[in-house]
């Protein structure tokens, strides 16, 4: 039997660990995991060795796990595994266990697993979730970071003093709901019968809407629209969100319109009507002039970048310079889905919240594990806080030190296990987290509220502003 050995701290068991261990299991027949004891760790973990071991043992792919005080070389000499597996980031480094492996012909493999895989499916030794909201792991997170209902309430009170400015593309989202009749007899096309059409404001507009609904004192939205019906809809609807709009027209582009055709809870097709060329220098100057009038009262500026040309580098740099001189919190999100963005161009932000794909695209890095990936983006873009959002796997938190050379990681799983519509989850997380940070909350508390907000958001179809009362109720439930 080919034994495979993995050794590590596993201080917070995040999806990157799970992917690595799944990869290791596939390299042999029996996976053995050695978890370093508290006394051997150079950096103290918030999670005690007993709990770190329990988490590793809960994985389906792990056949055996134990605590150890031994070095990698000592373990290899004792266990003589067929192979040792380490993360891809160790490939160019000195690996002390290699000498012990060479003594008997053992192998050393490097890999971080497939990032497309859903890690949650490999945790099968816990009970099945009985309701859509599962707070079991979030409660442990709250305990690790001294988060209480009192601190949550204080934060939600503090956000009422915040004035925010959001800059980015407004998107009109259409949902055409209907019934899937079946396949066409002429060609392999799904046929659906529409029953209703619902329209929502998305993009930067919904980010601004979330910030206002969660409790901000005032929110301004700066954007560029086309000369069309969607622009008229955006101009009329934005006032329902309590947001003050500063909309400018550009006849060379349509207002971004995304139409989703849905049957039941599934989206069959999405049609995007967008343009991606950069706005003119004249429009950029107009936006800067308006921002200069708003920043004296602002506590927070959010870049909500969908990469349709509204936020070229020249404009981003000018806005960032203005805000940093005044000590205004800066937060950025740059989306890469059907379009290509680059989150790494947002330098020195107080918070960035990319998806894993967005990080890999920005760094052109398909290989490294999540933590190394996060640190490489940190070294490139120098954010004070970084959260990698992982859809149904939750979030990975990467908090660098002031010199960006050291860091602390943690994770929060997706709290809502039965999302009705994932659209808007990232927008809501960004809004709640950014607003909390601007109010003076710790990053750990900000991400806790962001995760709760995201869980509430995906409970319904369509991206509409989150009710602060719903968020407050979810917070109370998470502590009971």
CSV table of C-alpha atoms in Angstrom, one decimal:
chain,number,residue,atom,x,y,z
A,1,UNK,CA,0.0,0.0,0.0
A,2,UNK,CA,1.4,3.4,-1.0
A,3,UNK,CA,1.3,5.8,2.0
A,4,UNK,CA,1.3,9.5,1.3
A,5,UNK,CA,2.3,11.9,4.0
A,6,UNK,CA,1.3,15.6,4.4
A,7,UNK,CA,2.6,17.7,7.4
A,8,UNK,CA,1.4,21.1,8.4
A,9,UNK,CA,-0.2,23.5,11.0
A,10,UNK,CA,-3.7,23.6,9.5
A,11,UNK,CA,-4.4,26.5,11.8
A,12,UNK,CA,-7.6,27.3,9.9
A,13,UNK,CA,-8.9,24.6,7.6
A,14,UNK,CA,-9.7,26.5,4.4
A,15,UNK,CA,-10.6,25.2,0.9
A,16,UNK,CA,-6.9,25.5,-0.1
A,17,UNK,CA,-6.0,22.9,2.5
A,18,UNK,CA,-8.8,20.6,1.4
A,19,UNK,CA,-7.7,20.8,-2.3
A,20,UNK,CA,-4.1,20.0,-1.3
A,21,UNK,CA,-5.2,17.0,0.7
A,22,UNK,CA,-7.5,15.7,-2.0
A,23,UNK,CA,-4.6,16.0,-4.4
A,24,UNK,CA,-2.3,14.1,-2.0
A,25,UNK,CA,-4.9,11.3,-1.6
A,26,UNK,CA,-4.9,10.8,-5.4
A,27,UNK,CA,-1.1,10.4,-5.3
A,28,UNK,CA,-1.3,7.1,-3.4
A,29,UNK,CA,-3.5,4.7,-1.5
A,30,UNK,CA,-3.5,5.9,2.1
A,31,UNK,CA,-3.3,9.6,3.2
A,32,UNK,CA,-1.6,10.3,6.5
A,33,UNK,CA,-1.7,13.8,7.9
A,34,UNK,CA,0.7,15.0,10.6
A,35,UNK,CA,-0.6,18.1,12.4
A,36,UNK,CA,2.1,20.2,14.2
A,37,UNK,CA,1.4,20.7,17.9
A,38,UNK,CA,1.0,24.2,19.4
A,39,UNK,CA,4.4,24.1,20.9
A,40,UNK,CA,6.2,23.6,17.6
A,41,UNK,CA,4.4,26.4,15.7
A,42,UNK,CA,6.6,29.5,15.2
A,43,UNK,CA,3.4,31.7,15.0
A,44,UNK,CA,0.8,31.1,17.6
A,45,UNK,CA,-2.6,30.0,16.2
A,46,UNK,CA,-6.0,31.1,17.5
A,47,UNK,CA,-7.1,27.5,17.1
A,48,UNK,CA,-5.9,24.9,19.6
A,49,UNK,CA,-4.1,21.7,18.4
A,50,UNK,CA,-7.0,19.5,19.5
A,51,UNK,CA,-9.5,21.4,17.3
A,52,UNK,CA,-7.0,21.6,14.4
A,53,UNK,CA,-6.7,17.8,14.5
A,54,UNK,CA,-10.4,17.3,14.7
A,55,UNK,CA,-11.0,19.4,11.5
A,56,UNK,CA,-8.4,17.4,9.6
A,57,UNK,CA,-9.9,14.1,10.7
A,58,UNK,CA,-13.3,15.3,9.5
A,59,UNK,CA,-12.2,15.1,5.8
A,60,UNK,CA,-13.2,12.1,3.8
A,61,UNK,CA,-9.9,12.0,2.0
A,62,UNK,CA,-7.8,11.7,5.2
A,63,UNK,CA,-7.2,8.1,6.3
A,64,UNK,CA,-5.2,8.9,9.4
A,65,UNK,CA,-4.2,12.0,11.3
A,66,UNK,CA,-2.2,12.7,14.4
A,67,UNK,CA,-0.4,15.4,16.3
A,68,UNK,CA,3.4,15.6,16.1
A,69,UNK,CA,6.4,17.4,17.5
A,70,UNK,CA,8.7,15.8,15.0
A,71,UNK,CA,10.4,17.5,12.1
A,72,UNK,CA,9.5,16.5,8.5
A,73,UNK,CA,12.8,14.6,8.1
A,74,UNK,CA,12.2,12.7,11.3
A,75,UNK,CA,8.7,11.7,10.3
A,76,UNK,CA,9.8,10.5,6.9
A,77,UNK,CA,12.6,8.4,8.4
A,78,UNK,CA,10.1,6.8,10.8
A,79,UNK,CA,7.0,6.3,8.5
A,80,UNK,CA,8.9,5.8,5.2
A,81,UNK,CA,5.9,7.0,3.1
A,82,UNK,CA,5.8,6.3,-0.6
A,83,UNK,CA,5.5,10.1,-1.1
A,84,UNK,CA,5.4,13.4,0.7
A,85,UNK,CA,3.1,16.1,-0.8
A,86,UNK,CA,3.7,19.8,-0.4
A,87,UNK,CA,2.1,22.9,-1.8
A,88,UNK,CA,3.3,24.2,-5.2
A,89,UNK,CA,5.0,27.2,-3.5
A,90,UNK,CA,7.6,24.9,-1.9
A,91,UNK,CA,8.9,23.6,-5.3
A,92,UNK,CA,11.7,26.3,-5.6
A,93,UNK,CA,12.6,26.1,-1.9
A,94,UNK,CA,14.8,23.9,0.3
A,95,UNK,CA,12.9,20.8,1.4
A,96,UNK,CA,14.8,19.1,4.3
A,97,UNK,CA,12.8,15.9,4.0
A,98,UNK,CA,14.1,15.2,0.5
A,99,UNK,CA,17.3,13.7,1.8
A,100,UNK,CA,15.4,11.2,4.0
A,101,UNK,CA,13.2,10.3,1.0
A,102,UNK,CA,16.2,9.7,-1.2
A,103,UNK,CA,17.6,7.2,1.2
A,104,UNK,CA,14.9,4.6,0.3
A,105,UNK,CA,13.5,6.0,-3.0
A,106,UNK,CA,10.6,8.0,-1.7
A,107,UNK,CA,8.9,10.6,-3.8
A,108,UNK,CA,8.3,14.3,-3.2
A,109,UNK,CA,5.3,15.8,-5.1
A,110,UNK,CA,4.2,19.4,-5.3
A,111,UNK,CA,0.7,20.5,-6.1
A,112,UNK,CA,-2.2,22.6,-4.8
A,113,UNK,CA,-5.1,20.8,-6.2
A,114,UNK,CA,-7.7,22.0,-8.7
A,115,UNK,CA,-9.1,25.4,-7.9
A,116,UNK,CA,-12.3,24.7,-9.8
A,117,UNK,CA,-13.2,21.9,-7.4
A,118,UNK,CA,-15.8,22.5,-4.7
A,119,UNK,CA,-14.1,21.7,-1.4
A,120,UNK,CA,-17.2,21.3,0.6
A,121,UNK,CA,-18.1,18.0,-1.1
A,122,UNK,CA,-15.1,16.4,0.6
A,123,UNK,CA,-16.3,17.1,4.2
A,124,UNK,CA,-18.7,14.2,4.7
A,125,UNK,CA,-18.2,13.2,8.3
A,126,UNK,CA,-20.4,15.9,9.7
A,127,UNK,CA,-24.1,15.9,9.9
A,128,UNK,CA,-26.1,17.2,7.0
A,129,UNK,CA,-27.3,20.8,7.3
A,130,UNK,CA,-31.0,20.7,8.4
A,131,UNK,CA,-31.8,24.4,7.5
A,132,UNK,CA,-30.5,26.9,5.1
A,133,UNK,CA,-28.5,28.9,7.6
A,134,UNK,CA,-25.7,27.0,9.3
A,135,UNK,CA,-23.9,29.0,12.1
A,136,UNK,CA,-21.8,26.2,13.5
A,137,UNK,CA,-18.4,27.4,12.1
A,138,UNK,CA,-19.2,31.1,12.2
A,139,UNK,CA,-19.7,30.8,16.0
A,140,UNK,CA,-16.2,29.3,16.3
A,141,UNK,CA,-14.9,32.2,14.2
A,142,UNK,CA,-16.8,34.8,16.4
A,143,UNK,CA,-15.3,33.2,19.5
A,144,UNK,CA,-11.8,33.3,18.1
A,145,UNK,CA,-12.0,37.0,17.4
A,146,UNK,CA,-14.0,38.1,20.5
A,147,UNK,CA,-17.1,39.0,18.4
A,148,UNK,CA,-20.3,39.3,20.4
A,149,UNK,CA,-23.8,40.5,19.7
A,150,UNK,CA,-22.9,43.6,21.7
A,151,UNK,CA,-20.0,44.4,19.3
A,152,UNK,CA,-22.2,43.7,16.3
A,153,UNK,CA,-24.9,46.1,17.6
A,154,UNK,CA,-22.3,48.8,18.3
A,155,UNK,CA,-21.0,48.5,14.8
A,156,UNK,CA,-24.4,48.8,13.2
A,157,UNK,CA,-25.0,51.9,15.3
A,158,UNK,CA,-21.6,53.4,14.2
A,159,UNK,CA,-22.3,52.9,10.5
A,160,UNK,CA,-25.2,55.4,10.8
A,161,UNK,CA,-22.5,58.2,10.9
A,162,UNK,CA,-20.8,57.1,7.7
A,163,UNK,CA,-21.0,59.1,4.4
A,164,UNK,CA,-20.0,57.0,1.4
A,165,UNK,CA,-19.3,57.6,-2.3
A,166,UNK,CA,-19.5,54.7,-4.8
A,167,UNK,CA,-18.0,55.0,-8.3
A,168,UNK,CA,-18.6,52.4,-11.0
A,169,UNK,CA,-20.9,51.0,-13.6
A,170,UNK,CA,-24.6,50.9,-13.2
A,171,UNK,CA,-26.1,47.6,-14.5
A,172,UNK,CA,-29.8,47.0,-15.1
A,173,UNK,CA,-30.6,43.3,-14.4
A,174,UNK,CA,-33.7,41.7,-16.0
A,175,UNK,CA,-35.0,38.3,-14.9
A,176,UNK,CA,-37.3,36.6,-17.4
A,177,UNK,CA,-39.0,33.9,-15.3
A,178,UNK,CA,-40.8,31.1,-17.1
A,179,UNK,CA,-41.3,27.3,-17.5
A,180,UNK,CA,-39.0,25.1,-19.4
A,181,UNK,CA,-41.2,23.2,-21.8
A,182,UNK,CA,-38.5,20.8,-23.1
A,183,UNK,CA,-36.1,20.4,-26.0
A,184,UNK,CA,-36.9,21.7,-29.5
A,185,UNK,CA,-37.6,19.0,-32.1
A,186,UNK,CA,-35.7,21.0,-34.7
A,187,UNK,CA,-32.4,21.4,-32.8
A,188,UNK,CA,-31.1,20.8,-29.3
A,189,UNK,CA,-32.4,24.0,-27.8
A,190,UNK,CA,-34.3,24.4,-24.5
A,191,UNK,CA,-37.7,25.9,-25.0
A,192,UNK,CA,-39.2,28.0,-22.3
A,193,UNK,CA,-42.5,29.9,-21.9
A,194,UNK,CA,-42.0,33.3,-20.1
A,195,UNK,CA,-44.4,34.2,-17.4
A,196,UNK,CA,-43.1,37.4,-16.0
A,197,UNK,CA,-40.2,39.9,-16.2
A,198,UNK,CA,-38.6,41.4,-13.1
A,199,UNK,CA,-36.1,44.3,-13.3
A,200,UNK,CA,-33.6,45.4,-10.7
A,201,UNK,CA,-30.7,47.8,-10.5
A,202,UNK,CA,-27.3,46.1,-10.2
A,203,UNK,CA,-23.6,46.8,-10.5
A,204,UNK,CA,-22.4,49.9,-8.6
A,205,UNK,CA,-26.0,50.9,-8.0
A,206,UNK,CA,-26.8,47.9,-5.9
A,207,UNK,CA,-23.6,48.3,-4.0
A,208,UNK,CA,-24.6,51.8,-3.1
A,209,UNK,CA,-28.1,50.6,-2.3
A,210,UNK,CA,-26.8,48.0,0.1
A,211,UNK,CA,-24.6,50.5,1.9
A,212,UNK,CA,-27.5,52.9,2.4
A,213,UNK,CA,-29.9,50.1,3.4
A,214,UNK,CA,-27.4,48.8,6.0
A,215,UNK,CA,-27.5,52.2,7.6
A,216,UNK,CA,-25.1,54.7,6.1
A,217,UNK,CA,-25.9,58.3,6.8
A,218,UNK,CA,-25.7,59.2,3.1
A,219,UNK,CA,-24.5,57.6,-0.1
A,220,UNK,CA,-23.6,59.2,-3.4
A,221,UNK,CA,-23.3,57.2,-6.7
A,222,UNK,CA,-21.2,58.5,-9.6
A,223,UNK,CA,-21.7,56.6,-12.9
A,224,UNK,CA,-22.0,57.0,-16.7
A,225,UNK,CA,-25.1,55.9,-18.5
A,226,UNK,CA,-26.1,55.6,-22.2
A,227,UNK,CA,-29.0,57.4,-23.9
A,228,UNK,CA,-31.6,54.6,-23.7
A,229,UNK,CA,-34.6,53.2,-21.8
A,230,UNK,CA,-32.3,51.4,-19.4
A,231,UNK,CA,-30.8,54.8,-18.4
A,232,UNK,CA,-34.3,56.2,-17.8
A,233,UNK,CA,-35.1,53.2,-15.6
A,234,UNK,CA,-31.8,53.6,-13.6
A,235,UNK,CA,-32.5,57.4,-13.1
A,236,UNK,CA,-36.0,56.7,-11.8
A,237,UNK,CA,-35.2,53.7,-9.7
A,238,UNK,CA,-32.1,54.9,-7.9
A,239,UNK,CA,-34.1,57.3,-5.7
A,240,UNK,CA,-35.9,54.3,-4.2
A,241,UNK,CA,-32.6,53.2,-2.7
A,242,UNK,CA,-32.2,56.5,-0.9
A,243,UNK,CA,-29.0,57.1,-2.9
A,244,UNK,CA,-28.0,60.5,-4.4
A,245,UNK,CA,-27.1,59.9,-8.1
A,246,UNK,CA,-24.5,61.8,-10.2
A,247,UNK,CA,-25.2,60.3,-13.6
A,248,UNK,CA,-23.5,61.4,-16.8
A,249,UNK,CA,-24.4,60.5,-20.3
A,250,UNK,CA,-22.2,58.9,-23.0
A,251,UNK,CA,-24.0,58.3,-26.3
A,252,UNK,CA,-21.2,56.0,-27.5
A,253,UNK,CA,-22.2,53.2,-25.1
A,254,UNK,CA,-25.5,51.7,-24.0
A,255,UNK,CA,-26.4,51.5,-20.3
A,256,UNK,CA,-25.2,48.0,-19.3
A,257,UNK,CA,-28.2,45.6,-19.4
A,258,UNK,CA,-28.0,41.9,-18.4
A,259,UNK,CA,-31.0,39.7,-19.1
A,260,UNK,CA,-31.3,36.3,-17.3
A,261,UNK,CA,-33.8,33.7,-18.6
A,262,UNK,CA,-34.8,31.4,-15.7
A,263,UNK,CA,-36.9,28.3,-15.2
A,264,UNK,CA,-37.6,27.5,-11.5
A,265,UNK,CA,-34.5,28.4,-9.6
A,266,UNK,CA,-32.1,27.8,-12.5
A,267,UNK,CA,-30.7,30.3,-15.0
A,268,UNK,CA,-30.8,28.9,-18.5
A,269,UNK,CA,-29.2,31.8,-20.4
A,270,UNK,CA,-27.8,35.3,-19.7
A,271,UNK,CA,-27.6,38.0,-22.4
A,272,UNK,CA,-25.3,41.0,-21.8
A,273,UNK,CA,-25.7,44.3,-23.7
A,274,UNK,CA,-22.5,46.2,-22.8
A,275,UNK,CA,-19.6,48.1,-24.2
A,276,UNK,CA,-16.1,48.0,-22.8
A,277,UNK,CA,-14.2,51.0,-24.3
A,278,UNK,CA,-12.9,53.6,-21.8
A,279,UNK,CA,-14.8,56.8,-21.1
A,280,UNK,CA,-13.4,60.0,-22.5
A,281,UNK,CA,-10.9,62.3,-20.7
A,282,UNK,CA,-13.7,64.9,-20.6
A,283,UNK,CA,-15.9,62.5,-18.6
A,284,UNK,CA,-13.1,61.6,-16.4
A,285,UNK,CA,-12.5,65.3,-15.6
A,286,UNK,CA,-16.2,65.7,-14.9
A,287,UNK,CA,-16.2,62.8,-12.4
A,288,UNK,CA,-13.1,64.2,-10.6
A,289,UNK,CA,-14.7,67.6,-10.4
A,290,UNK,CA,-17.8,66.1,-8.8
A,291,UNK,CA,-15.8,63.9,-6.4
A,292,UNK,CA,-13.9,67.0,-5.2
A,293,UNK,CA,-17.2,68.5,-4.1
A,294,UNK,CA,-18.1,65.3,-2.2
A,295,UNK,CA,-14.9,64.1,-0.5
A,296,UNK,CA,-14.9,66.8,2.3
A,297,UNK,CA,-17.8,65.0,3.9
A,298,UNK,CA,-16.9,61.4,2.9
A,299,UNK,CA,-15.7,58.6,5.1
A,300,UNK,CA,-15.6,55.9,2.5
A,301,UNK,CA,-15.1,55.7,-1.3
A,302,UNK,CA,-15.9,52.4,-3.1
A,303,UNK,CA,-14.7,51.4,-6.5
A,304,UNK,CA,-17.3,49.1,-8.0
A,305,UNK,CA,-15.6,48.1,-11.2
A,306,UNK,CA,-17.3,45.8,-13.7
A,307,UNK,CA,-14.6,46.6,-16.3
A,308,UNK,CA,-16.9,48.2,-18.9
A,309,UNK,CA,-14.6,51.2,-19.2
A,310,UNK,CA,-15.8,53.6,-16.5
A,311,UNK,CA,-12.7,53.2,-14.3
A,312,UNK,CA,-9.5,53.5,-16.4
A,313,UNK,CA,-6.2,53.5,-14.6
A,314,UNK,CA,-5.8,57.2,-15.0
A,315,UNK,CA,-9.1,57.9,-13.2
A,316,UNK,CA,-8.5,55.3,-10.5
A,317,UNK,CA,-5.1,56.9,-9.6
A,318,UNK,CA,-6.6,60.4,-9.5
A,319,UNK,CA,-9.4,59.3,-7.2
A,320,UNK,CA,-7.0,57.3,-4.9
A,321,UNK,CA,-4.7,60.3,-4.6
A,322,UNK,CA,-7.5,62.6,-3.6
A,323,UNK,CA,-8.8,60.1,-1.0
A,324,UNK,CA,-5.5,59.2,0.5
A,325,UNK,CA,-4.6,62.8,1.1
A,326,UNK,CA,-7.8,63.2,3.2
A,327,UNK,CA,-7.5,59.8,5.0
A,328,UNK,CA,-10.7,58.4,3.4
A,329,UNK,CA,-11.2,54.6,3.4
A,330,UNK,CA,-10.8,53.1,0.0
A,331,UNK,CA,-12.3,49.8,-1.1
A,332,UNK,CA,-12.2,48.1,-4.5
A,333,UNK,CA,-13.9,45.3,-6.3
A,334,UNK,CA,-13.0,44.5,-9.9
A,335,UNK,CA,-15.0,41.8,-11.5
A,336,UNK,CA,-13.8,39.1,-13.9
A,337,UNK,CA,-16.6,36.9,-15.2
A,338,UNK,CA,-17.7,37.4,-18.8
A,339,UNK,CA,-15.3,40.3,-18.9
A,340,UNK,CA,-11.6,40.5,-17.9
A,341,UNK,CA,-10.5,42.7,-15.0
A,342,UNK,CA,-7.4,43.3,-13.0
A,343,UNK,CA,-7.8,43.7,-9.3
A,344,UNK,CA,-4.1,44.1,-8.8
A,345,UNK,CA,-4.2,47.6,-10.4
A,346,UNK,CA,-6.0,48.9,-7.3
A,347,UNK,CA,-2.9,49.8,-5.2
A,348,UNK,CA,-3.0,50.6,-1.5
A,349,UNK,CA,-6.7,49.9,-0.9
A,350,UNK,CA,-8.0,49.5,2.6
A,351,UNK,CA,-9.9,46.4,1.4
A,352,UNK,CA,-10.2,44.4,-1.8
A,353,UNK,CA,-12.5,41.4,-2.2
A,354,UNK,CA,-11.7,39.4,-5.4
A,355,UNK,CA,-12.9,36.0,-6.3
A,356,UNK,CA,-10.3,33.2,-6.6
A,357,UNK,CA,-10.5,33.4,-10.4
A,358,UNK,CA,-10.0,37.2,-10.3
A,359,UNK,CA,-6.8,36.7,-8.2
A,360,UNK,CA,-5.4,34.0,-10.5
A,361,UNK,CA,-6.2,36.1,-13.6
A,362,UNK,CA,-4.5,39.2,-12.1
A,363,UNK,CA,-1.4,37.3,-11.2
A,364,UNK,CA,-1.5,34.9,-14.2
A,365,UNK,CA,-1.1,32.1,-11.6
A,366,UNK,CA,-3.0,28.8,-12.0
A,367,UNK,CA,-0.7,26.8,-9.7
A,368,UNK,CA,-0.3,28.2,-6.2
A,369,UNK,CA,-2.5,27.4,-3.2
A,370,UNK,CA,-4.8,30.0,-1.8
A,371,UNK,CA,-2.6,31.4,1.0
A,372,UNK,CA,0.4,31.9,-1.3
A,373,UNK,CA,-1.8,33.3,-4.0
A,374,UNK,CA,-3.2,35.8,-1.5
A,375,UNK,CA,0.3,36.8,-0.3
A,376,UNK,CA,1.5,37.4,-3.8
A,377,UNK,CA,-1.4,39.7,-4.6
A,378,UNK,CA,-0.7,41.5,-1.3
A,379,UNK,CA,2.9,42.0,-2.2
A,380,UNK,CA,1.9,43.4,-5.6
A,381,UNK,CA,-1.0,45.6,-4.6
A,382,UNK,CA,-0.3,46.4,-1.0
A,383,UNK,CA,-3.9,46.2,0.3
A,384,UNK,CA,-4.4,46.6,4.1
A,385,UNK,CA,-7.0,43.8,4.0
A,386,UNK,CA,-7.7,41.1,1.5
A,387,UNK,CA,-10.6,38.7,1.3
A,388,UNK,CA,-10.8,36.1,-1.4
A,389,UNK,CA,-14.5,35.2,-2.0
A,390,UNK,CA,-15.1,31.5,-2.8
A,391,UNK,CA,-18.8,31.3,-3.7
A,392,UNK,CA,-20.4,28.4,-1.9
A,393,UNK,CA,-17.1,27.7,0.0
A,394,UNK,CA,-17.3,31.0,1.8
A,395,UNK,CA,-14.3,33.4,2.2
A,396,UNK,CA,-10.5,33.2,2.9
A,397,UNK,CA,-9.3,36.1,4.9
A,398,UNK,CA,-5.7,37.3,4.5
A,399,UNK,CA,-4.6,40.0,6.9
A,400,UNK,CA,-1.0,41.3,6.2
A,401,UNK,CA,1.2,43.0,8.7
A,402,UNK,CA,2.2,46.6,8.2
A,403,UNK,CA,5.3,45.7,6.3
A,404,UNK,CA,3.4,43.1,4.2
A,405,UNK,CA,5.9,40.4,5.1
A,406,UNK,CA,3.9,38.4,7.6
A,407,UNK,CA,0.2,37.7,7.7
A,408,UNK,CA,-2.7,36.0,9.5
A,409,UNK,CA,-5.3,33.8,7.8
A,410,UNK,CA,-8.8,32.8,8.7
A,411,UNK,CA,-11.9,31.6,6.9
A,412,UNK,CA,-15.6,31.8,7.1
A,413,UNK,CA,-17.8,29.2,5.3
A,414,UNK,CA,-20.9,30.2,3.4
A,415,UNK,CA,-23.5,30.5,6.1
A,416,UNK,CA,-26.5,30.0,3.7
A,417,UNK,CA,-26.3,26.5,2.4
A,418,UNK,CA,-29.3,26.7,0.1
A,419,UNK,CA,-28.8,29.9,-2.0
A,420,UNK,CA,-31.8,30.7,-4.1
A,421,UNK,CA,-29.9,33.2,-6.3
A,422,UNK,CA,-26.2,33.8,-5.9
A,423,UNK,CA,-26.3,37.1,-7.8
A,424,UNK,CA,-25.4,40.0,-5.6
A,425,UNK,CA,-23.6,37.9,-2.9
A,426,UNK,CA,-20.3,39.6,-3.5
A,427,UNK,CA,-21.8,43.1,-3.8
A,428,UNK,CA,-23.5,42.6,-0.4
A,429,UNK,CA,-20.4,41.3,1.2
A,430,UNK,CA,-18.4,44.2,0.0
A,431,UNK,CA,-21.0,46.7,1.1
A,432,UNK,CA,-21.3,45.4,4.6
A,433,UNK,CA,-17.6,44.8,5.2
A,434,UNK,CA,-16.6,48.2,3.8
A,435,UNK,CA,-19.1,50.1,5.8
A,436,UNK,CA,-18.1,48.3,9.0
A,437,UNK,CA,-14.4,49.0,8.4
A,438,UNK,CA,-15.2,52.7,7.8
A,439,UNK,CA,-17.1,52.8,11.0
A,440,UNK,CA,-14.0,51.7,13.0
A,441,UNK,CA,-14.8,48.0,13.4
A,442,UNK,CA,-12.1,45.4,13.3
A,443,UNK,CA,-11.6,43.5,10.0
A,444,UNK,CA,-12.7,40.3,11.7
A,445,UNK,CA,-16.0,41.8,12.7
A,446,UNK,CA,-16.4,43.5,9.3
A,447,UNK,CA,-16.1,40.1,7.5
A,448,UNK,CA,-18.4,38.5,10.0
A,449,UNK,CA,-21.1,41.0,9.2
A,450,UNK,CA,-20.3,40.8,5.5
A,451,UNK,CA,-20.8,37.0,5.5
A,452,UNK,CA,-24.1,37.3,7.4
A,453,UNK,CA,-25.2,40.0,4.9
A,454,UNK,CA,-24.3,37.8,1.9
A,455,UNK,CA,-26.2,34.9,3.4
A,456,UNK,CA,-29.3,37.0,3.7
A,457,UNK,CA,-28.9,38.4,0.2
A,458,UNK,CA,-28.8,35.0,-1.6
A,459,UNK,CA,-32.1,33.9,0.1
A,460,UNK,CA,-34.2,35.6,-2.6
A,461,UNK,CA,-34.2,36.1,-6.3
A,462,UNK,CA,-32.8,39.4,-7.6
A,463,UNK,CA,-30.3,41.8,-6.1
A,464,UNK,CA,-32.2,44.3,-4.0
A,465,UNK,CA,-30.9,46.4,-1.0
A,466,UNK,CA,-30.5,44.3,2.1
A,467,UNK,CA,-32.7,45.3,5.1
A,468,UNK,CA,-30.6,46.1,8.1
A,469,UNK,CA,-33.3,44.5,10.3
A,470,UNK,CA,-32.9,41.2,8.5
A,471,UNK,CA,-29.1,41.5,9.0
A,472,UNK,CA,-29.7,42.2,12.7
A,473,UNK,CA,-32.0,39.2,13.1
A,474,UNK,CA,-29.4,36.9,11.4
A,475,UNK,CA,-26.8,38.2,13.7
A,476,UNK,CA,-28.9,37.5,16.8
A,477,UNK,CA,-29.7,34.1,15.6
A,478,UNK,CA,-26.0,33.4,15.0
A,479,UNK,CA,-25.3,33.9,18.7
A,480,UNK,CA,-28.1,31.7,20.0
